[in-house]
CSV table of C-alpha atoms and ligand atoms in Angstrom, one decimal:
chain,number,residue,atom,x,y,z
A,291,MET,CA,169.0,105.3,214.1
A,292,THR,CA,171.5,105.9,216.9
A,293,ASP,CA,169.0,106.8,219.6
A,294,ARG,CA,167.0,103.7,219.0
A,295,LEU,CA,166.8,101.4,222.0
A,296,ASP,CA,167.2,97.7,221.9
A,297,LEU,CA,164.6,97.3,224.7
A,298,LEU,CA,162.1,99.6,226.3
A,299,ILE,CA,160.7,98.2,229.6
A,300,ILE,CA,157.4,99.6,230.8
A,301,GLY,CA,157.2,99.5,234.6
A,302,ALA,CA,159.8,99.5,237.4
A,303,GLY,CA,158.3,96.9,239.7
A,304,PRO,CA,160.2,93.7,240.6
A,305,ALA,CA,159.6,92.3,237.1
A,306,GLY,CA,160.8,95.5,235.3
A,307,LEU,CA,163.8,95.8,237.6
A,308,SER,CA,164.8,92.2,237.0
A,309,ALA,CA,164.4,92.6,233.3
A,310,ALA,CA,166.5,95.8,233.3
A,311,ASP,CA,169.3,94.1,235.3
A,312,ALA,CA,169.3,91.3,232.8
A,313,ALA,CA,169.3,93.7,229.8
A,314,ALA,CA,172.2,95.6,231.4
A,315,ARG,CA,174.2,92.4,231.9
A,316,GLU,CA,173.6,91.5,228.3
A,317,GLY,CA,174.9,94.9,227.1
A,318,LEU,CA,171.6,95.9,225.6
A,319,LYS,CA,170.6,99.5,225.1
A,320,TYR,CA,167.6,99.6,227.3
A,321,LEU,CA,165.4,102.1,229.3
A,322,VAL,CA,162.8,101.6,231.9
A,323,ILE,CA,159.8,103.9,231.8
A,324,GLU,CA,157.9,104.1,235.1
A,325,LYS,CA,154.8,106.2,235.6
A,326,GLY,CA,155.2,106.4,239.3
A,327,VAL,CA,158.2,105.7,241.5
A,328,ILE,CA,160.5,102.7,241.6
A,329,ALA,CA,158.5,99.7,243.0
A,330,SER,CA,155.3,101.8,243.0
A,331,THR,CA,153.0,98.9,243.8
A,332,ILE,CA,155.0,98.1,246.9
A,333,HIS,CA,155.2,101.7,247.8
A,334,ARG,CA,151.4,101.6,247.9
A,335,TYR,CA,151.2,98.8,250.3
A,336,PRO,CA,149.9,99.8,253.8
A,337,ILE,CA,152.5,101.5,255.9
A,338,GLY,CA,154.4,99.0,258.1
A,339,ARG,CA,152.8,96.0,256.6
A,340,THR,CA,154.6,92.6,256.7
A,341,VAL,CA,154.3,91.0,253.3
A,342,PHE,CA,152.9,87.5,252.9
A,343,SER,CA,155.8,86.1,250.9
A,344,THR,CA,159.0,84.7,252.2
A,345,THR,CA,162.3,86.2,251.1
A,346,ASP,CA,163.1,83.5,248.6
A,347,GLU,CA,159.9,84.4,246.7
A,348,LEU,CA,160.8,88.1,246.6
A,349,GLU,CA,164.5,88.5,246.3
A,350,MET,CA,166.4,89.0,243.0
A,351,GLU,CA,169.4,86.9,244.1
A,352,PRO,CA,169.4,84.2,246.7
A,353,GLY,CA,170.1,85.4,250.3
A,354,ALA,CA,170.1,89.1,249.3
A,355,LEU,CA,167.0,90.2,251.1
A,356,LYS,CA,167.7,90.1,254.9
A,357,PRO,CA,164.6,91.2,256.9
A,358,VAL,CA,164.7,91.5,260.7
A,359,SER,CA,161.9,89.0,261.0
A,360,GLU,CA,161.0,86.0,258.9
A,361,LYS,CA,159.1,88.0,256.4
A,362,PRO,CA,160.0,91.5,255.3
A,363,THR,CA,158.0,94.6,255.9
A,364,ARG,CA,156.9,97.0,253.2
A,365,GLU,CA,159.8,99.3,254.1
A,366,GLU,CA,162.4,96.5,254.0
A,367,LEU,CA,161.1,95.2,250.7
A,368,LEU,CA,160.9,98.7,249.2
A,369,SER,CA,164.5,99.5,250.4
A,370,TYR,CA,165.7,96.2,248.9
A,371,TYR,CA,164.3,96.9,245.5
A,372,LEU,CA,165.4,100.6,245.5
A,373,HIS,CA,168.9,99.6,246.4
A,374,PHE,CA,168.8,96.9,243.7
A,375,ALA,CA,168.1,99.6,241.2
A,376,LEU,CA,170.5,102.2,242.7
A,377,ASP,CA,173.4,99.9,243.3
A,378,ARG,CA,173.3,98.7,239.7
A,379,ASP,CA,172.6,102.2,238.4
A,380,LEU,CA,169.7,100.8,236.3
A,381,LEU,CA,168.4,103.2,233.7
A,382,ILE,CA,164.9,104.2,234.9
A,383,ASN,CA,162.8,107.3,234.1
A,384,THR,CA,160.3,107.7,236.8
A,385,ASP,CA,157.2,109.9,236.8
A,386,GLU,CA,156.8,109.2,233.1
A,387,ALA,CA,153.8,107.2,231.7
A,388,VAL,CA,153.7,105.3,228.5
A,389,THR,CA,150.6,106.5,226.6
A,390,GLU,CA,150.9,105.0,223.2
A,391,ILE,CA,152.8,102.4,221.2
A,392,GLU,CA,152.8,102.1,217.5
A,393,PRO,CA,154.7,99.8,215.2
A,394,GLY,CA,157.5,101.7,213.4
A,395,SER,CA,159.8,100.9,210.5
A,396,GLU,CA,162.4,99.2,212.8
A,397,GLY,CA,160.4,98.2,215.8
A,398,PHE,CA,158.1,100.5,217.8
A,399,ASN,CA,157.5,104.1,218.4
A,400,VAL,CA,156.6,104.6,222.0
A,401,LYS,CA,154.9,107.8,223.2
A,402,THR,CA,155.1,108.8,226.8
A,403,SER,CA,153.9,111.7,228.9
A,404,ARG,CA,157.3,113.3,228.4
A,405,GLY,CA,158.5,112.3,224.9
A,406,ASN,CA,158.9,109.8,222.2
A,407,TYR,CA,161.2,106.7,221.9
A,408,GLN,CA,162.1,104.3,219.1
A,409,THR,CA,162.8,100.8,220.3
A,410,ALA,CA,163.4,97.4,218.7
A,411,ARG,CA,161.5,95.6,221.5
A,412,VAL,CA,159.0,96.6,224.2
A,413,LEU,CA,158.5,94.7,227.4
A,414,PHE,CA,155.4,95.2,229.4
A,415,ALA,CA,156.1,94.8,233.1
A,416,ILE,CA,153.1,96.8,234.2
A,417,GLY,CA,151.8,94.4,236.8
A,418,ALA,CA,148.1,94.2,237.6
A,419,MET,CA,147.7,96.6,240.5
A,420,ALA,CA,147.8,100.0,238.8
A,421,HIS,CA,144.0,100.5,238.8
A,422,PRO,CA,141.7,100.0,241.7
A,423,ARG,CA,138.4,98.2,241.0
A,424,TRP,CA,135.5,100.5,241.5
A,425,LEU,CA,132.1,99.3,242.6
A,426,ASN,CA,130.4,101.8,240.2
A,427,VAL,CA,127.7,102.8,242.7
A,428,PRO,CA,126.4,106.3,243.4
A,429,GLY,CA,128.4,108.0,246.1
A,430,GLU,CA,131.6,106.1,245.5
A,431,ASP,CA,133.4,109.4,244.7
A,432,LEU,CA,132.6,110.9,248.1
A,433,PRO,CA,135.7,112.1,249.9
A,434,LYS,CA,135.1,109.6,252.7
A,435,VAL,CA,135.4,106.6,250.2
A,436,HIS,CA,138.9,105.4,249.5
A,437,HIS,CA,140.1,102.7,247.2
A,438,ARG,CA,143.4,102.2,248.9
A,439,PHE,CA,144.3,101.4,252.5
A,440,VAL,CA,147.3,103.3,253.7
A,441,GLU,CA,147.3,103.1,257.5
A,442,PRO,CA,144.8,102.8,260.4
A,443,TYR,CA,145.7,105.8,262.5
A,444,PRO,CA,143.4,108.4,261.0
A,445,TYR,CA,140.5,106.1,261.9
A,446,VAL,CA,141.1,105.5,265.6
A,447,ARG,CA,137.7,105.6,267.5
A,448,ARG,CA,135.9,106.3,264.2
A,449,ASP,CA,133.6,104.1,262.2
A,450,ALA,CA,135.4,102.3,259.3
A,451,LEU,CA,133.7,100.0,256.8
A,452,VAL,CA,135.9,97.8,254.6
A,453,VAL,CA,134.2,96.2,251.6
A,454,GLY,CA,135.8,93.2,250.1
A,455,GLY,CA,136.6,89.6,250.6
A,456,GLY,CA,140.3,89.1,249.7
A,457,ASN,CA,143.4,89.3,251.8
A,458,SER,CA,143.9,93.0,251.3
A,459,ALA,CA,140.4,93.8,252.6
A,460,ALA,CA,140.7,91.4,255.5
A,461,GLU,CA,144.1,92.7,256.4
A,462,ALA,CA,142.9,96.4,256.2
A,463,ALA,CA,140.0,95.5,258.5
A,464,LEU,CA,142.3,93.7,260.9
A,465,PHE,CA,144.8,96.6,261.1
A,466,LEU,CA,141.9,99.1,261.6
A,467,SER,CA,140.3,97.0,264.3
A,468,GLU,CA,143.6,96.3,266.1
A,469,GLU,CA,144.4,100.0,266.2
A,470,GLY,CA,141.1,101.1,267.7
A,471,ALA,CA,138.8,101.9,264.7
A,472,ARG,CA,135.2,100.8,265.0
A,473,THR,CA,135.5,98.4,262.1
A,474,THR,CA,133.0,96.5,260.0
A,475,LEU,CA,134.1,94.1,257.3
A,476,ALA,CA,131.5,93.6,254.6
A,477,ILE,CA,132.2,90.4,252.8
A,478,TRP,CA,130.4,88.0,250.5
A,479,ARG,CA,129.3,84.8,252.3
A,480,SER,CA,131.2,82.7,249.7
A,481,ASP,CA,134.4,84.5,250.6
A,482,TRP,CA,133.8,84.3,254.3
A,483,GLU,CA,133.1,80.6,254.2
A,484,ASN,CA,135.9,79.8,251.8
A,485,ARG,CA,138.6,77.9,253.7
A,486,ASP,CA,140.4,76.5,250.6
A,487,PRO,CA,143.8,78.1,250.1
A,488,LYS,CA,143.8,76.9,246.5
A,489,ALA,CA,140.6,78.7,245.9
A,490,GLY,CA,141.9,82.0,247.2
A,491,ALA,CA,140.8,81.7,250.8
A,492,MET,CA,141.9,84.4,253.2
A,493,LYS,CA,145.4,83.5,254.5
A,494,HIS,CA,145.2,81.8,257.8
A,495,TRP,CA,147.5,84.3,259.5
A,496,VAL,CA,145.0,87.0,258.6
A,497,ARG,CA,141.9,85.0,259.3
A,498,THR,CA,143.0,83.9,262.8
A,499,PRO,CA,143.5,87.3,264.3
A,500,LEU,CA,140.6,88.7,262.4
A,501,GLU,CA,138.3,86.1,263.9
A,502,ARG,CA,139.7,86.9,267.3
A,503,GLU,CA,138.8,90.6,266.8
A,504,VAL,CA,135.3,89.4,265.9
A,505,ALA,CA,134.9,87.0,268.8
A,506,GLN,CA,136.1,89.7,271.2
A,507,GLY,CA,133.5,92.1,269.9
A,508,ARG,CA,135.9,94.7,268.4
A,509,MET,CA,135.0,94.0,264.8
A,510,ARG,CA,131.8,93.4,263.0
A,511,VAL,CA,131.5,91.2,260.0
A,512,ILE,CA,128.5,91.6,257.7
A,513,LEU,CA,127.6,89.2,254.9
A,514,TYR,CA,126.3,91.3,252.1
A,515,ASP,CA,125.2,90.9,248.5
A,516,ARG,CA,125.7,94.3,246.9
A,517,VAL,CA,126.6,97.8,247.8
A,518,GLU,CA,123.7,99.8,246.3
A,519,GLU,CA,124.6,103.4,247.2
A,520,ILE,CA,126.9,105.4,249.5
A,521,THR,CA,125.4,108.4,251.1
A,522,GLU,CA,126.0,109.6,254.7
A,523,ARG,CA,125.2,105.9,255.3
A,524,ILE,CA,126.1,103.0,253.2
A,525,ILE,CA,123.2,101.1,251.7
A,526,MET,CA,123.7,97.4,251.0
A,527,THR,CA,121.5,94.6,249.9
A,528,ARG,CA,121.8,91.9,252.5
A,529,GLY,CA,119.7,89.0,251.2
A,530,ASN,CA,120.4,85.4,251.8
A,531,LEU,CA,122.5,86.1,254.8
A,532,ASN,CA,122.1,83.2,257.1
A,533,ARG,CA,121.5,79.5,257.0
A,534,GLY,CA,118.1,80.2,258.5
A,535,ASP,CA,116.4,83.5,258.2
A,536,GLU,CA,118.5,85.3,260.8
A,537,ASP,CA,120.9,88.1,259.9
A,538,PRO,CA,123.9,87.2,262.0
A,539,ASN,CA,124.9,90.7,262.6
A,540,LYS,CA,121.7,92.7,263.1
A,541,PRO,CA,121.4,94.3,266.4
A,542,PRO,CA,119.5,92.4,269.0
A,543,VAL,CA,115.8,92.0,268.2
A,544,VAL,CA,114.0,93.2,271.2
A,545,SER,CA,110.5,91.8,271.1
A,546,ILE,CA,108.2,92.3,274.1
A,547,THR,CA,105.8,89.5,274.5
A,548,PRO,CA,103.1,89.8,277.1
A,549,VAL,CA,102.8,86.7,279.2
A,550,ALA,CA,99.3,85.3,279.6
A,551,ALA,CA,99.6,84.7,283.3
A,552,ALA,CA,102.3,84.2,285.8
A,553,PRO,CA,101.3,83.2,289.4
A,554,VAL,CA,101.8,85.4,292.4
A,555,ASN,CA,104.3,84.0,294.9
A,556,ALA,CA,105.0,80.8,292.9
A,557,PRO,CA,108.3,80.2,291.2
A,558,VAL,CA,108.4,80.7,287.4
A,559,THR,CA,111.2,79.1,285.5
A,560,ILE,CA,112.8,81.2,282.8
A,561,THR,CA,115.1,79.5,280.4
A,562,THR,CA,117.5,81.2,278.0
A,563,SER,CA,118.7,78.9,275.1
A,564,VAL,CA,122.0,79.8,273.6
A,565,THR,CA,123.1,78.4,270.3
A,566,ASP,CA,126.4,78.8,268.7
A,567,ASP,CA,126.0,78.6,264.9
A,568,GLY,CA,129.5,79.5,264.0
A,569,LEU,CA,128.5,82.5,262.0
A,570,PRO,CA,130.4,85.8,262.5
A,571,LYS,CA,128.4,87.5,265.1
A,572,PRO,CA,130.0,90.1,267.3
A,573,ARG,CA,127.7,89.7,270.2
A,574,PRO,CA,125.4,87.2,271.8
A,575,THR,CA,121.9,88.0,270.8
A,576,VAL,CA,118.9,87.4,272.8
A,577,THR,CA,116.0,87.0,270.4
A,578,ARG,CA,112.3,86.6,270.5
A,579,PRO,CA,111.5,85.8,274.0
A,580,GLN,CA,108.6,83.3,273.9
A,581,THR,CA,106.3,82.3,276.6
A,582,THR,CA,104.4,79.2,277.4
A,583,SER,CA,101.7,79.6,279.9
A,584,SER,CA,100.9,76.0,280.4
A,585,ASP,CA,103.9,75.2,282.6
A,586,GLY,CA,104.8,78.7,283.5
A,587,THR,CA,108.0,78.5,281.6
A,588,ILE,CA,109.3,81.5,279.7
A,589,ARG,CA,111.8,80.9,277.0
A,590,ALA,CA,114.2,83.3,275.3
A,591,GLN,CA,116.8,82.5,272.8
A,592,ALA,CA,120.3,83.9,272.6
A,593,ASN,CA,122.8,83.4,269.8
A,594,SER,CA,126.5,83.7,269.9
A,595,SER,CA,129.3,82.7,267.6
A,596,ALA,CA,131.9,83.7,270.1
A,597,THR,CA,132.9,80.1,270.5
A,598,GLY,CA,136.4,80.7,271.6
A,599,ASN,CA,138.2,83.4,273.6
A,600,ARG,CA,135.4,84.1,276.0
A,601,PRO,CA,137.3,85.5,278.9
A,602,ARG,CA,134.6,85.1,281.3
A,603,GLY,CA,132.4,82.5,279.6
A,604,LEU,CA,129.0,83.0,278.1
A,605,ASN,CA,126.4,83.9,280.7
A,606,VAL,CA,123.0,85.4,281.0
A,607,THR,CA,121.9,87.8,283.6
A,608,TRP,CA,118.3,88.8,284.3
A,609,MET,CA,117.4,92.2,285.9
A,610,GLN,CA,114.2,93.9,286.6
A,611,ILE,CA,113.5,97.1,284.7
A,612,ARG,CA,109.9,97.8,285.9
A,613,GLY,CA,107.2,96.3,288.1
A,614,PRO,CA,105.1,97.1,291.1
A,615,ALA,CA,107.3,95.1,293.4
A,616,ARG,CA,110.7,93.6,293.5
A,617,VAL,CA,111.1,90.3,291.6
A,618,MET,CA,113.2,87.6,293.2
A,619,VAL,CA,115.6,86.2,290.7
A,620,GLU,CA,117.5,83.0,291.6
A,621,PRO,CA,120.4,82.9,290.9
A,622,SER,CA,120.7,86.6,291.2
A,623,GLY,CA,124.1,87.1,289.3
A,624,PRO,CA,125.4,85.8,286.0
A,625,ILE,CA,124.1,82.4,285.0
A,626,LEU,CA,126.7,80.4,283.1
A,627,VAL,CA,125.4,78.9,279.9
A,628,ALA,CA,125.7,75.2,280.1
A,629,GLU,CA,124.8,73.0,277.1
A,630,GLY,CA,123.2,75.9,275.4
A,631,LYS,CA,120.9,76.9,278.3
A,632,ALA,CA,120.8,79.2,281.3
A,633,THR,CA,117.9,78.8,283.6
A,634,ALA,CA,116.6,81.2,286.4
A,635,THR,CA,113.7,81.1,288.7
A,636,LEU,CA,111.6,84.2,289.2
A,637,LYS,CA,109.1,84.9,292.0
A,638,PHE,CA,106.6,87.8,291.8
A,639,ALA,CA,105.1,89.0,295.0
A,640,GLN,CA,102.4,91.2,293.5
A,641,PRO,CA,100.2,91.2,290.4
A,642,GLY,CA,101.0,93.7,287.8
A,643,THR,CA,103.1,94.2,284.7
A,644,TYR,CA,106.8,93.5,285.0
A,645,VAL,CA,109.6,94.2,282.5
A,646,LEU,CA,112.7,92.1,282.8
A,647,ARG,CA,115.9,92.3,280.9
A,648,ALA,CA,118.0,89.3,279.8
A,649,THR,CA,121.6,90.2,279.1
A,650,ALA,CA,123.7,87.7,277.3
A,651,ASN,CA,127.3,88.4,277.8
A,652,ASP,CA,130.3,86.6,276.3
A,653,GLY,CA,132.9,88.5,278.3
A,654,ALA,CA,133.6,91.0,275.6
A,655,LEU,CA,130.2,92.3,274.5
A,656,SER,CA,126.7,91.9,275.7
A,657,THR,CA,123.3,92.0,274.2
A,658,LYS,CA,120.1,92.8,275.9
A,659,SER,CA,116.5,91.8,275.3
A,660,ASP,CA,113.5,92.8,277.4
A,661,VAL,CA,110.5,90.7,278.2
A,662,THR,CA,107.2,91.8,279.7
A,663,ILE,CA,105.4,89.5,282.1
A,664,THR,CA,101.9,90.1,283.3
A,665,VAL,CA,101.3,88.7,286.7
A,666,GLU,CA,97.8,87.9,287.7
A,667,LYS,CA,96.2,86.8,290.9
A,668,ARG,CA,95.2,83.2,290.9
B,11,FAD,C1,148.2,95.7,248.8
B,11,FAD,C2,149.0,94.6,248.1
B,11,FAD,C3,149.6,93.7,248.8
B,11,FAD,C4,150.4,92.7,248.2
B,11,FAD,N1,151.0,91.8,249.0
B,11,FAD,C5,151.9,90.9,248.4
B,11,FAD,C6,152.6,90.0,249.2
B,11,FAD,O1,152.5,90.0,250.5
B,11,FAD,N2,153.4,89.1,248.6
B,11,FAD,C7,153.5,89.1,247.2
B,11,FAD,O2,154.3,88.2,246.7
B,11,FAD,N3,152.8,89.9,246.5
B,11,FAD,C8,152.0,90.8,247.0
B,11,FAD,N4,151.3,91.7,246.2
B,11,FAD,C9,151.4,91.6,244.8
B,11,FAD,C10,152.8,92.1,244.3
B,11,FAD,O3,153.0,93.5,244.8
B,11,FAD,C11,152.8,92.0,242.9
B,11,FAD,O4,152.7,90.7,242.5
B,11,FAD,C12,154.2,92.5,242.3
B,11,FAD,O5,154.3,93.9,242.6
B,11,FAD,C13,154.2,92.3,240.8
B,11,FAD,O6,155.4,92.9,240.3
B,11,FAD,P1,155.4,93.4,238.8
B,11,FAD,O7,156.8,94.0,238.6
B,11,FAD,O8,154.9,92.4,237.9
B,11,FAD,O9,154.3,94.6,238.8
B,11,FAD,P2,154.2,95.9,239.7
B,11,FAD,O10,155.0,95.8,241.0
B,11,FAD,O11,152.8,96.2,239.9
B,11,FAD,O12,154.9,97.0,238.8
B,11,FAD,C14,154.3,97.5,237.7
B,11,FAD,C15,154.8,98.9,237.4
B,11,FAD,O13,154.4,99.3,236.2
B,11,FAD,C16,154.1,100.7,236.3
B,11,FAD,N5,153.2,101.0,235.1
B,11,FAD,C17,152.0,100.6,234.9
B,11,FAD,N6,151.5,101.1,233.8
B,11,FAD,C18,152.4,102.0,233.3
B,11,FAD,C19,152.5,102.8,232.2
B,11,FAD,N7,151.6,103.0,231.3
B,11,FAD,N8,153.7,103.6,232.0
B,11,FAD,C20,154.7,103.5,232.9
B,11,FAD,N9,154.6,102.7,234.0
B,11,FAD,C21,153.5,101.9,234.2
B,11,FAD,C22,153.4,100.8,237.6
B,11,FAD,O14,153.4,102.2,238.1
B,11,FAD,C23,154.2,99.9,238.5
B,11,FAD,O15,155.3,100.5,239.1
B,11,FAD,C24,150.5,92.7,246.8
B,11,FAD,C25,149.9,93.6,246.1
B,11,FAD,C26,149.1,94.6,246.7
B,11,FAD,C27,148.5,95.7,245.8
């Protein structure tokens, strides 16, 4: 049959283009059938993205891909592959999907969305990226849910949640956060803690700036188990989140603990313990103020994982919210946390109920927790 092809290639990604070029050079009668555009997968990368790979891993011929920087952007790579196809006048039908292949008398009958072909051989160069993976949870088809990240600009000053633990998710979260979206990355603990490049750990050039966004309080990371449902909110199971029983990202727990007795006109020491546990926590958290009446010491605990990049250091400030008289706090300004602790001395001039607020601040974000102290006459 004269119309019969020697080779039908499905897909015009880098693999399909390379095969088409080789087929052309061999003088084969070939055709590429592509359901989208040339290099569809790359076309679907986020706009302006710099790719991970170096030129030698991407180019069809050594030295042919010449990006402005060390690694090409999506646009440079796309242009390179398009020109590879155009310059060689490769035979490609775009916007045509292969829908069925059957063995024929002399090869294969290939059915597409536009017609039928007979071919001696079929080469599948269909990649692995054509279909997004759905979570299959209720609400996933809502218009606000997307399975592909294009660009951050529609989300500036809006809440954006990225669910996933691979490079693409991390990169999308990073782009969003860097461009001013209020970003949360929901990631499995195993992915967050994976540092082994051989086991698919996040690339370090994504992780480093991403951790900086977290440390500077612009991005939240939540460790989650399962997305259960998406409504106007997103409902997640968040079990087994921390080494202890603390959720590293929950908002500050404000627990008000009445103090048995604090003396009038005698100094009361108040200590804030600060622990860095290395977990992704966007803000220092003052938790569970506790009191001990025996020595008049009041303890509160603050957690922060903002280990680096603290522009002004981690500090704790106490302020008075309520009370019958002014409380003297010494020192009165921010108390630098040293060896995990910040200590202040309080003096109450009158009996009554006082509410004081501890603010733990790492230079980027702060967290508040209130403590109630009852002062009695001795
Ligand atoms: C967001 C993202 C970022 C990535 N970043 C990088 C990176 O930085 N570095 C890197 O090396 N790799 C990266 N990759 C992976 C890289 O894009 C792929 O490895 C590469 O595109 C694979 O080339 P391919 O030709 O095998 O398949 P693809 O490029 O996926 O091409 C397959 C083609 O087949 C077509 N097709 C599928 N089914 C049919 C059908 N039934 N009929 C007709 N046509 C069909 C598709 O439309 C597609 O155009 C990334 C992938 C994604 C999704």
